[in-house]
Amino acid sequence: MLELLFLLLPIATLYGWYMGQRNAKKSQEQVSNKFSRDYMTGLNFLLSNQQEKAVDVFLSMLQKQESENQISLQSQFEAELTLGNLFRSRGEVDRALRIHQNLENNPDYSFEQKLLAKQQLAKDFLSAGFYDRAENYFISLVDEPEFAVNALTHLTLIYQKMREWQKAINTSEKLLKLGIDNHIPLSHYYCEYAQLCKHNEKHFTLLLEKSLKYSPNSPRALMLFGEYYLKQLNYQQAIYYFETIIERDPDYIGEVLQKIEYCYQQLNQIDNFELFLIRAAQVKNNSRIDIALADRIAQKDGIEAAQFKLYKQVKQHPNLFTFHHFIYYQMNSAKEGQGKENLALLHQMVGDRIQKGFQYRCLNCGYQSYKLIWYCPSCREWESIKPISSINDVI
């Protein structure tokens, strides 16, 4: 709605112009009054959240004033530009394209006005899904100081959609030089590009280093580095990158706990894994950490000790994950009979609930997913989707 209000500024300008003509002829006063009534009608529709009706009114106004040649050249340009934008907002991209193309080709308009027309044409093509045409128009605007940031921003989004990560990196780095903070998206572009270059180990690691340069806290780059060294059987180095996540972005530590445990097992240093879990639990309240630590306690000190540990966690930070594991310990320590059968049924029911539920959620818009994805398709933010086990939802 705010964008629509900006689009209607030229209409407000026309309104002021007509109101200024009230001392002219009576017929002009009638036109002005009619324009005033139409303008207020459209504005009332807009403010009452009836955007479709508001757009219809404003379109009718603009088309009528243009057909009657009652506006100046500058006002006519603004009116036509707005008219095209309104058509695009309604999904009538073909009509928007015709209007904006006429503006670009009109010899009566200035160079700056034609740049504005090009910008809107690029948005028209982008809205229609013609990314190559939109790209060409935005590229033509990159060297124009007033249009550079907007053009580079849209180019970055186009390259992201087309998965052309090298181009996305180039445009993002140009935006950085212009003072636009986009370190996190740029870091992910390097990660995406690195995953396409896994066959070239030197290039792969270099790209991940660049990712960490722009976003030192990037859990994705740390995970990729850890997995790289894990495949190289360099367990100590893999542990270093995996464990660094607890310091940089502890919300994601649950994603690599099994890999850390595996590395310590290969090094015959499983006690060090327990020490890490104790330290991690002090940094981040995470159900996966609690469960992993309880399993270590069960192996060393027995199920009753592990059950007591999880009981305290469930009481202090109740969530389905730790509760499910707590029931498992109770079920295994219970005597045969109706009580054990009841616990088994409860364990199964909670387990089914967890399996059917989403495992990840965007903290920005609430979008939920069954798997970890780094880019939210709903709010279009990078690194906003977190594991629910780190959010610790109450039962």
mmCIF file with all atom_site columns, N, CA and C in Angstrom, residues 124-184:
data_model
loop_
_atom_site.group_PDB
_atom_site.id
_atom_site.type_symbol
_atom_site.label_atom_id
_atom_site.label_alt_id
_atom_site.label_comp_id
_atom_site.label_asym_id
_atom_site.label_entity_id
_atom_site.label_seq_id
_atom_site.pdbx_PDB_ins_code
_atom_site.Cartn_x
_atom_site.Cartn_y
_atom_site.Cartn_z
_atom_site.occupancy
_atom_site.B_iso_or_equiv
_atom_site.pdbx_formal_charge
_atom_site.auth_seq_id
_atom_site.auth_comp_id
_atom_site.auth_asym_id
_atom_site.auth_atom_id
_atom_site.pdbx_PDB_model_num
ATOM 1   N N  . ASP A 1 124 ? 9.074  -3.902  -15.552 1.00 0.00 ? 124 ASP A N  1
ATOM 2   C CA . ASP A 1 124 ? 8.004  -4.587  -16.299 1.00 0.00 ? 124 ASP A CA 1
ATOM 3   C C  . ASP A 1 124 ? 8.470  -5.961  -16.773 1.00 0.00 ? 124 ASP A C  1
ATOM 4   N N  . PHE A 1 125 ? 9.641  -5.993  -17.395 1.00 0.00 ? 125 PHE A N  1
ATOM 5   C CA . PHE A 1 125 ? 10.166 -7.267  -17.912 1.00 0.00 ? 125 PHE A CA 1
ATOM 6   C C  . PHE A 1 125 ? 10.456 -8.245  -16.764 1.00 0.00 ? 125 PHE A C  1
ATOM 7   N N  . LEU A 1 126 ? 10.942 -7.701  -15.646 1.00 0.00 ? 126 LEU A N  1
ATOM 8   C CA . LEU A 1 126 ? 11.204 -8.553  -14.487 1.00 0.00 ? 126 LEU A CA 1
ATOM 9   C C  . LEU A 1 126 ? 9.905  -9.151  -13.964 1.00 0.00 ? 126 LEU A C  1
ATOM 10  N N  . SER A 1 127 ? 8.861  -8.332  -13.903 1.00 0.00 ? 127 SER A N  1
ATOM 11  C CA . SER A 1 127 ? 7.560  -8.810  -13.443 1.00 0.00 ? 127 SER A CA 1
ATOM 12  C C  . SER A 1 127 ? 6.992  -9.871  -14.380 1.00 0.00 ? 127 SER A C  1
ATOM 13  N N  . ALA A 1 128 ? 7.283  -9.739  -15.676 1.00 0.00 ? 128 ALA A N  1
ATOM 14  C CA . ALA A 1 128 ? 6.781  -10.699 -16.664 1.00 0.00 ? 128 ALA A CA 1
ATOM 15  C C  . ALA A 1 128 ? 7.633  -11.963 -16.739 1.00 0.00 ? 128 ALA A C  1
ATOM 16  N N  . GLY A 1 129 ? 8.792  -11.975 -16.056 1.00 0.00 ? 129 GLY A N  1
ATOM 17  C CA . GLY A 1 129 ? 9.662  -13.145 -16.069 1.00 0.00 ? 129 GLY A CA 1
ATOM 18  C C  . GLY A 1 129 ? 10.657 -13.179 -17.209 1.00 0.00 ? 129 GLY A C  1
ATOM 19  N N  . PHE A 1 130 ? 10.775 -12.055 -17.945 1.00 0.00 ? 130 PHE A N  1
ATOM 20  C CA . PHE A 1 130 ? 11.768 -11.969 -19.027 1.00 0.00 ? 130 PHE A CA 1
ATOM 21  C C  . PHE A 1 130 ? 13.072 -11.422 -18.440 1.00 0.00 ? 130 PHE A C  1
ATOM 22  N N  . TYR A 1 131 ? 13.803 -12.304 -17.763 1.00 0.00 ? 131 TYR A N  1
ATOM 23  C CA . TYR A 1 131 ? 14.969 -11.873 -16.999 1.00 0.00 ? 131 TYR A CA 1
ATOM 24  C C  . TYR A 1 131 ? 16.084 -11.313 -17.882 1.00 0.00 ? 131 TYR A C  1
ATOM 25  N N  . ASP A 1 132 ? 16.245 -11.876 -19.091 1.00 0.00 ? 132 ASP A N  1
ATOM 26  C CA . ASP A 1 132 ? 17.313 -11.391 -19.958 1.00 0.00 ? 132 ASP A CA 1
ATOM 27  C C  . ASP A 1 132 ? 17.045 -9.958  -20.417 1.00 0.00 ? 132 ASP A C  1
ATOM 28  N N  . ARG A 1 133 ? 15.775 -9.649  -20.746 1.00 0.00 ? 133 ARG A N  1
ATOM 29  C CA . ARG A 1 133 ? 15.438 -8.288  -21.155 1.00 0.00 ? 133 ARG A CA 1
ATOM 30  C C  . ARG A 1 133 ? 15.580 -7.323  -19.986 1.00 0.00 ? 133 ARG A C  1
ATOM 31  N N  . ALA A 1 134 ? 15.102 -7.754  -18.815 1.00 0.00 ? 134 ALA A N  1
ATOM 32  C CA . ALA A 1 134 ? 15.225 -6.910  -17.622 1.00 0.00 ? 134 ALA A CA 1
ATOM 33  C C  . ALA A 1 134 ? 16.700 -6.663  -17.290 1.00 0.00 ? 134 ALA A C  1
ATOM 34  N N  . GLU A 1 135 ? 17.504 -7.720  -17.421 1.00 0.00 ? 135 GLU A N  1
ATOM 35  C CA . GLU A 1 135 ? 18.938 -7.589  -17.149 1.00 0.00 ? 135 GLU A CA 1
ATOM 36  C C  . GLU A 1 135 ? 19.570 -6.528  -18.046 1.00 0.00 ? 135 GLU A C  1
ATOM 37  N N  . ASN A 1 136 ? 19.263 -6.556  -19.322 1.00 0.00 ? 136 ASN A N  1
ATOM 38  C CA . ASN A 1 136 ? 19.855 -5.598  -20.263 1.00 0.00 ? 136 ASN A CA 1
ATOM 39  C C  . ASN A 1 136 ? 19.503 -4.160  -19.903 1.00 0.00 ? 136 ASN A C  1
ATOM 40  N N  . TYR A 1 137 ? 18.265 -3.939  -19.522 1.00 0.00 ? 137 TYR A N  1
ATOM 41  C CA . TYR A 1 137 ? 17.855 -2.586  -19.154 1.00 0.00 ? 137 TYR A CA 1
ATOM 42  C C  . TYR A 1 137 ? 18.542 -2.126  -17.864 1.00 0.00 ? 137 TYR A C  1
ATOM 43  N N  . PHE A 1 138 ? 18.590 -3.020  -16.870 1.00 0.00 ? 138 PHE A N  1
ATOM 44  C CA . PHE A 1 138 ? 19.239 -2.637  -15.608 1.00 0.00 ? 138 PHE A CA 1
ATOM 45  C C  . PHE A 1 138 ? 20.735 -2.379  -15.813 1.00 0.00 ? 138 PHE A C  1
ATOM 46  N N  . ILE A 1 139 ? 21.381 -3.185  -16.661 1.00 0.00 ? 139 ILE A N  1
ATOM 47  C CA . ILE A 1 139 ? 22.806 -2.972  -16.948 1.00 0.00 ? 139 ILE A CA 1
ATOM 48  C C  . ILE A 1 139 ? 23.030 -1.596  -17.553 1.00 0.00 ? 139 ILE A C  1
ATOM 49  N N  . SER A 1 140 ? 22.087 -1.152  -18.404 1.00 0.00 ? 140 SER A N  1
ATOM 50  C CA . SER A 1 140 ? 22.234 0.165   -19.037 1.00 0.00 ? 140 SER A CA 1
ATOM 51  C C  . SER A 1 140 ? 22.107 1.308   -18.032 1.00 0.00 ? 140 SER A C  1
ATOM 52  N N  . LEU A 1 141 ? 21.604 1.015   -16.833 1.00 0.00 ? 141 LEU A N  1
ATOM 53  C CA . LEU A 1 141 ? 21.414 2.046   -15.814 1.00 0.00 ? 141 LEU A CA 1
ATOM 54  C C  . LEU A 1 141 ? 22.499 2.038   -14.738 1.00 0.00 ? 141 LEU A C  1
ATOM 55  N N  . VAL A 1 142 ? 23.369 1.041   -14.750 1.00 0.00 ? 142 VAL A N  1
ATOM 56  C CA . VAL A 1 142 ? 24.365 0.885   -13.688 1.00 0.00 ? 142 VAL A CA 1
ATOM 57  C C  . VAL A 1 142 ? 25.310 2.072   -13.602 1.00 0.00 ? 142 VAL A C  1
ATOM 58  N N  . ASP A 1 143 ? 25.658 2.658   -14.731 1.00 0.00 ? 143 ASP A N  1
ATOM 59  C CA . ASP A 1 143 ? 26.609 3.776   -14.738 1.00 0.00 ? 143 ASP A CA 1
ATOM 60  C C  . ASP A 1 143 ? 25.958 5.131   -14.478 1.00 0.00 ? 143 ASP A C  1
ATOM 61  N N  . GLU A 1 144 ? 24.655 5.140   -14.257 1.00 0.00 ? 144 GLU A N  1
ATOM 62  C CA . GLU A 1 144 ? 23.960 6.389   -13.931 1.00 0.00 ? 144 GLU A CA 1
ATOM 63  C C  . GLU A 1 144 ? 23.855 6.508   -12.413 1.00 0.00 ? 144 GLU A C  1
ATOM 64  N N  . PRO A 1 145 ? 24.516 7.504   -11.813 1.00 0.00 ? 145 PRO A N  1
ATOM 65  C CA . PRO A 1 145 ? 24.610 7.591   -10.349 1.00 0.00 ? 145 PRO A CA 1
ATOM 66  C C  . PRO A 1 145 ? 23.272 7.477   -9.618  1.00 0.00 ? 145 PRO A C  1
ATOM 67  N N  . GLU A 1 146 ? 22.227 8.125   -10.115 1.00 0.00 ? 146 GLU A N  1
ATOM 68  C CA . GLU A 1 146 ? 20.943 8.110   -9.415  1.00 0.00 ? 146 GLU A CA 1
ATOM 69  C C  . GLU A 1 146 ? 20.209 6.773   -9.543  1.00 0.00 ? 146 GLU A C  1
ATOM 70  N N  . PHE A 1 147 ? 20.618 5.959   -10.485 1.00 0.00 ? 147 PHE A N  1
ATOM 71  C CA . PHE A 1 147 ? 19.927 4.691   -10.743 1.00 0.00 ? 147 PHE A CA 1
ATOM 72  C C  . PHE A 1 147 ? 20.781 3.472   -10.383 1.00 0.00 ? 147 PHE A C  1
ATOM 73  N N  . ALA A 1 148 ? 22.042 3.693   -10.022 1.00 0.00 ? 148 ALA A N  1
ATOM 74  C CA . ALA A 1 148 ? 22.992 2.587   -9.869  1.00 0.00 ? 148 ALA A CA 1
ATOM 75  C C  . ALA A 1 148 ? 22.574 1.601   -8.784  1.00 0.00 ? 148 ALA A C  1
ATOM 76  N N  . VAL A 1 149 ? 22.236 2.085   -7.587  1.00 0.00 ? 149 VAL A N  1
ATOM 77  C CA . VAL A 1 149 ? 21.901 1.186   -6.476  1.00 0.00 ? 149 VAL A CA 1
ATOM 78  C C  . VAL A 1 149 ? 20.679 0.347   -6.808  1.00 0.00 ? 149 VAL A C  1
ATOM 79  N N  . ASN A 1 150 ? 19.640 0.991   -7.329  1.00 0.00 ? 150 ASN A N  1
ATOM 80  C CA . ASN A 1 150 ? 18.424 0.262   -7.678  1.00 0.00 ? 150 ASN A CA 1
ATOM 81  C C  . ASN A 1 150 ? 18.683 -0.776  -8.760  1.00 0.00 ? 150 ASN A C  1
ATOM 82  N N  . ALA A 1 151 ? 19.483 -0.392  -9.774  1.00 0.00 ? 151 ALA A N  1
ATOM 83  C CA . ALA A 1 151 ? 19.778 -1.316  -10.874 1.00 0.00 ? 151 ALA A CA 1
ATOM 84  C C  . ALA A 1 151 ? 20.600 -2.508  -10.381 1.00 0.00 ? 151 ALA A C  1
ATOM 85  N N  . LEU A 1 152 ? 21.624 -2.253  -9.580  1.00 0.00 ? 152 LEU A N  1
ATOM 86  C CA . LEU A 1 152 ? 22.480 -3.333  -9.069  1.00 0.00 ? 152 LEU A CA 1
ATOM 87  C C  . LEU A 1 152 ? 21.690 -4.262  -8.145  1.00 0.00 ? 152 LEU A C  1
ATOM 88  N N  . THR A 1 153 ? 20.804 -3.688  -7.340  1.00 0.00 ? 153 THR A N  1
ATOM 89  C CA . THR A 1 153 ? 19.983 -4.504  -6.440  1.00 0.00 ? 153 THR A CA 1
ATOM 90  C C  . THR A 1 153 ? 19.100 -5.459  -7.234  1.00 0.00 ? 153 THR A C  1
ATOM 91  N N  . HIS A 1 154 ? 18.464 -4.947  -8.268  1.00 0.00 ? 154 HIS A N  1
ATOM 92  C CA . HIS A 1 154 ? 17.602 -5.803  -9.092  1.00 0.00 ? 154 HIS A CA 1
ATOM 93  C C  . HIS A 1 154 ? 18.421 -6.822  -9.888  1.00 0.00 ? 154 HIS A C  1
ATOM 94  N N  . LEU A 1 155 ? 19.597 -6.419  -10.358 1.00 0.00 ? 155 LEU A N  1
ATOM 95  C CA . LEU A 1 155 ? 20.455 -7.370  -11.073 1.00 0.00 ? 155 LEU A CA 1
ATOM 96  C C  . LEU A 1 155 ? 20.863 -8.518  -10.164 1.00 0.00 ? 155 LEU A C  1
ATOM 97  N N  . THR A 1 156 ? 21.175 -8.186  -8.918  1.00 0.00 ? 156 THR A N  1
ATOM 98  C CA . THR A 1 156 ? 21.547 -9.233  -7.960  1.00 0.00 ? 156 THR A CA 1
ATOM 99  C C  . THR A 1 156 ? 20.411 -10.230 -7.774  1.00 0.00 ? 156 THR A C  1
ATOM 100 N N  . LEU A 1 157 ? 19.186 -9.730  -7.665  1.00 0.00 ? 157 LEU A N  1
ATOM 101 C CA . LEU A 1 157 ? 18.033 -10.616 -7.506  1.00 0.00 ? 157 LEU A CA 1
ATOM 102 C C  . LEU A 1 157 ? 17.807 -11.469 -8.750  1.00 0.00 ? 157 LEU A C  1
ATOM 103 N N  . ILE A 1 158 ? 18.027 -10.874 -9.919  1.00 0.00 ? 158 ILE A N  1
ATOM 104 C CA . ILE A 1 158 ? 17.881 -11.634 -11.173 1.00 0.00 ? 158 ILE A CA 1
ATOM 105 C C  . ILE A 1 158 ? 18.901 -12.763 -11.219 1.00 0.00 ? 158 ILE A C  1
ATOM 106 N N  . TYR A 1 159 ? 20.153 -12.460 -10.905 1.00 0.00 ? 159 TYR A N  1
ATOM 107 C CA . TYR A 1 159 ? 21.200 -13.491 -10.948 1.00 0.00 ? 159 TYR A CA 1
ATOM 108 C C  . TYR A 1 159 ? 20.963 -14.563 -9.894  1.00 0.00 ? 159 TYR A C  1
ATOM 109 N N  . GLN A 1 160 ? 20.384 -14.163 -8.774  1.00 0.00 ? 160 GLN A N  1
ATOM 110 C CA . GLN A 1 160 ? 20.051 -15.139 -7.741  1.00 0.00 ? 160 GLN A CA 1
ATOM 111 C C  . GLN A 1 160 ? 18.974 -16.093 -8.251  1.00 0.00 ? 160 GLN A C  1
ATOM 112 N N  . LYS A 1 161 ? 17.941 -15.546 -8.896  1.00 0.00 ? 161 LYS A N  1
ATOM 113 C CA . LYS A 1 161 ? 16.875 -16.389 -9.449  1.00 0.00 ? 161 LYS A CA 1
ATOM 114 C C  . LYS A 1 161 ? 17.412 -17.328 -10.531 1.00 0.00 ? 161 LYS A C  1
ATOM 115 N N  . MET A 1 162 ? 18.363 -16.836 -11.326 1.00 0.00 ? 162 MET A N  1
ATOM 116 C CA . MET A 1 162 ? 18.919 -17.619 -12.424 1.00 0.00 ? 162 MET A CA 1
ATOM 117 C C  . MET A 1 162 ? 20.092 -18.497 -11.972 1.00 0.00 ? 162 MET A C  1
ATOM 118 N N  . ARG A 1 163 ? 20.441 -18.383 -10.685 1.00 0.00 ? 163 ARG A N  1
ATOM 119 C CA . ARG A 1 163 ? 21.539 -19.163 -10.097 1.00 0.00 ? 163 ARG A CA 1
ATOM 120 C C  . ARG A 1 163 ? 22.862 -18.901 -10.818 1.00 0.00 ? 163 ARG A C  1
ATOM 121 N N  . GLU A 1 164 ? 23.050 -17.682 -11.235 1.00 0.00 ? 164 GLU A N  1
ATOM 122 C CA . GLU A 1 164 ? 24.322 -17.262 -11.824 1.00 0.00 ? 164 GLU A CA 1
ATOM 123 C C  . GLU A 1 164 ? 25.124 -16.585 -10.713 1.00 0.00 ? 164 GLU A C  1
ATOM 124 N N  . TRP A 1 165 ? 25.792 -17.413 -9.917  1.00 0.00 ? 165 TRP A N  1
ATOM 125 C CA . TRP A 1 165 ? 26.369 -16.939 -8.660  1.00 0.00 ? 165 TRP A CA 1
ATOM 126 C C  . TRP A 1 165 ? 27.571 -16.032 -8.866  1.00 0.00 ? 165 TRP A C  1
ATOM 127 N N  . GLN A 1 166 ? 28.351 -16.250 -9.911  1.00 0.00 ? 166 GLN A N  1
ATOM 128 C CA . GLN A 1 166 ? 29.492 -15.378 -10.159 1.00 0.00 ? 166 GLN A CA 1
ATOM 129 C C  . GLN A 1 166 ? 29.013 -13.955 -10.455 1.00 0.00 ? 166 GLN A C  1
ATOM 130 N N  . LYS A 1 167 ? 27.969 -13.825 -11.257 1.00 0.00 ? 167 LYS A N  1
ATOM 131 C CA . LYS A 1 167 ? 27.420 -12.504 -11.552 1.00 0.00 ? 167 LYS A CA 1
ATOM 132 C C  . LYS A 1 167 ? 26.787 -11.890 -10.308 1.00 0.00 ? 167 LYS A C  1
ATOM 133 N N  . ALA A 1 168 ? 26.121 -12.710 -9.508  1.00 0.00 ? 168 ALA A N  1
ATOM 134 C CA . ALA A 1 168 ? 25.512 -12.200 -8.272  1.00 0.00 ? 168 ALA A CA 1
ATOM 135 C C  . ALA A 1 168 ? 26.591 -11.665 -7.331  1.00 0.00 ? 168 ALA A C  1
ATOM 136 N N  . ILE A 1 169 ? 27.720 -12.358 -7.286  1.00 0.00 ? 169 ILE A N  1
ATOM 137 C CA . ILE A 1 169 ? 28.848 -11.904 -6.457  1.00 0.00 ? 169 ILE A CA 1
ATOM 138 C C  . ILE A 1 169 ? 29.365 -10.560 -6.956  1.00 0.00 ? 169 ILE A C  1
ATOM 139 N N  . ASN A 1 170 ? 29.531 -10.435 -8.262  1.00 0.00 ? 170 ASN A N  1
ATOM 140 C CA . ASN A 1 170 ? 30.071 -9.195  -8.836  1.00 0.00 ? 170 ASN A CA 1
ATOM 141 C C  . ASN A 1 170 ? 29.174 -7.995  -8.529  1.00 0.00 ? 170 ASN A C  1
ATOM 142 N N  . THR A 1 171 ? 27.866 -8.154  -8.723  1.00 0.00 ? 171 THR A N  1
ATOM 143 C CA . THR A 1 171 ? 26.959 -7.032  -8.468  1.00 0.00 ? 171 THR A CA 1
ATOM 144 C C  . THR A 1 171 ? 26.877 -6.721  -6.978  1.00 0.00 ? 171 THR A C  1
ATOM 145 N N  . SER A 1 172 ? 26.915 -7.752  -6.136  1.00 0.00 ? 172 SER A N  1
ATOM 146 C CA . SER A 1 172 ? 26.860 -7.528  -4.687  1.00 0.00 ? 172 SER A CA 1
ATOM 147 C C  . SER A 1 172 ? 28.086 -6.782  -4.189  1.00 0.00 ? 172 SER A C  1
ATOM 148 N N  . GLU A 1 173 ? 29.255 -7.111  -4.743  1.00 0.00 ? 173 GLU A N  1
ATOM 149 C CA . GLU A 1 173 ? 30.473 -6.415  -4.329  1.00 0.00 ? 173 GLU A CA 1
ATOM 150 C C  . GLU A 1 173 ? 30.447 -4.956  -4.780  1.00 0.00 ? 173 GLU A C  1
ATOM 151 N N  . LYS A 1 174 ? 29.816 -4.683  -5.922  1.00 0.00 ? 174 LYS A N  1
ATOM 152 C CA . LYS A 1 174 ? 29.655 -3.292  -6.356  1.00 0.00 ? 174 LYS A CA 1
ATOM 153 C C  . LYS A 1 174 ? 28.735 -2.535  -5.409  1.00 0.00 ? 174 LYS A C  1
ATOM 154 N N  . LEU A 1 175 ? 27.688 -3.203  -4.932  1.00 0.00 ? 175 LEU A N  1
ATOM 155 C CA . LEU A 1 175 ? 26.792 -2.577  -3.971  1.00 0.00 ? 175 LEU A CA 1
ATOM 156 C C  . LEU A 1 175 ? 27.510 -2.255  -2.667  1.00 0.00 ? 175 LEU A C  1
ATOM 157 N N  . LEU A 1 176 ? 28.394 -3.143  -2.247  1.00 0.00 ? 176 LEU A N  1
ATOM 158 C CA . LEU A 1 176 ? 29.181 -2.881  -1.039  1.00 0.00 ? 176 LEU A CA 1
ATOM 159 C C  . LEU A 1 176 ? 30.010 -1.614  -1.194  1.00 0.00 ? 176 LEU A C  1
ATOM 160 N N  . LYS A 1 177 ? 30.595 -1.438  -2.365  1.00 0.00 ? 177 LYS A N  1
ATOM 161 C CA . LYS A 1 177 ? 31.411 -0.252  -2.609  1.00 0.00 ? 177 LYS A CA 1
ATOM 162 C C  . LYS A 1 177 ? 30.573 1.017   -2.590  1.00 0.00 ? 177 LYS A C  1
ATOM 163 N N  . LEU A 1 178 ? 29.274 0.872   -2.867  1.00 0.00 ? 178 LEU A N  1
ATOM 164 C CA . LEU A 1 178 ? 28.374 2.032   -2.838  1.00 0.00 ? 178 LEU A CA 1
ATOM 165 C C  . LEU A 1 178 ? 27.767 2.247   -1.455  1.00 0.00 ? 178 LEU A C  1
ATOM 166 N N  . GLY A 1 179 ? 28.236 1.444   -0.488  1.00 0.00 ? 179 GLY A N  1
ATOM 167 C CA . GLY A 1 179 ? 27.789 1.626   0.894   1.00 0.00 ? 179 GLY A CA 1
ATOM 168 C C  . GLY A 1 179 ? 26.567 0.836   1.299   1.00 0.00 ? 179 GLY A C  1
ATOM 169 N N  . ILE A 1 180 ? 26.139 -0.116  0.474   1.00 0.00 ? 180 ILE A N  1
ATOM 170 C CA . ILE A 1 180 ? 24.974 -0.943  0.802   1.00 0.00 ? 180 ILE A CA 1
ATOM 171 C C  . ILE A 1 180 ? 25.444 -2.190  1.559   1.00 0.00 ? 180 ILE A C  1
ATOM 172 N N  . ASP A 1 181 ? 24.915 -2.401  2.758   1.00 0.00 ? 181 ASP A N  1
ATOM 173 C CA . ASP A 1 181 ? 25.322 -3.536  3.582   1.00 0.00 ? 181 ASP A CA 1
ATOM 174 C C  . ASP A 1 181 ? 24.572 -4.800  3.149   1.00 0.00 ? 181 ASP A C  1
ATOM 175 N N  . ASN A 1 182 ? 25.253 -5.670  2.426   1.00 0.00 ? 182 ASN A N  1
ATOM 176 C CA . ASN A 1 182 ? 24.645 -6.944  2.006   1.00 0.00 ? 182 ASN A CA 1
ATOM 177 C C  . ASN A 1 182 ? 25.637 -8.088  2.221   1.00 0.00 ? 182 ASN A C  1
ATOM 178 N N  . HIS A 1 183 ? 26.325 -8.042  3.376   1.00 0.00 ? 183 HIS A N  1
ATOM 179 C CA . HIS A 1 183 ? 27.368 -9.033  3.657   1.00 0.00 ? 183 HIS A CA 1
ATOM 180 C C  . HIS A 1 183 ? 26.826 -10.457 3.731   1.00 0.00 ? 183 HIS A C  1
ATOM 181 N N  . ILE A 1 184 ? 25.667 -10.630 4.370   1.00 0.00 ? 184 ILE A N  1
ATOM 182 C CA . ILE A 1 184 ? 25.135 -11.994 4.529   1.00 0.00 ? 184 ILE A CA 1
ATOM 183 C C  . ILE A 1 184 ? 24.717 -12.597 3.187   1.00 0.00 ? 184 ILE A C  1
#
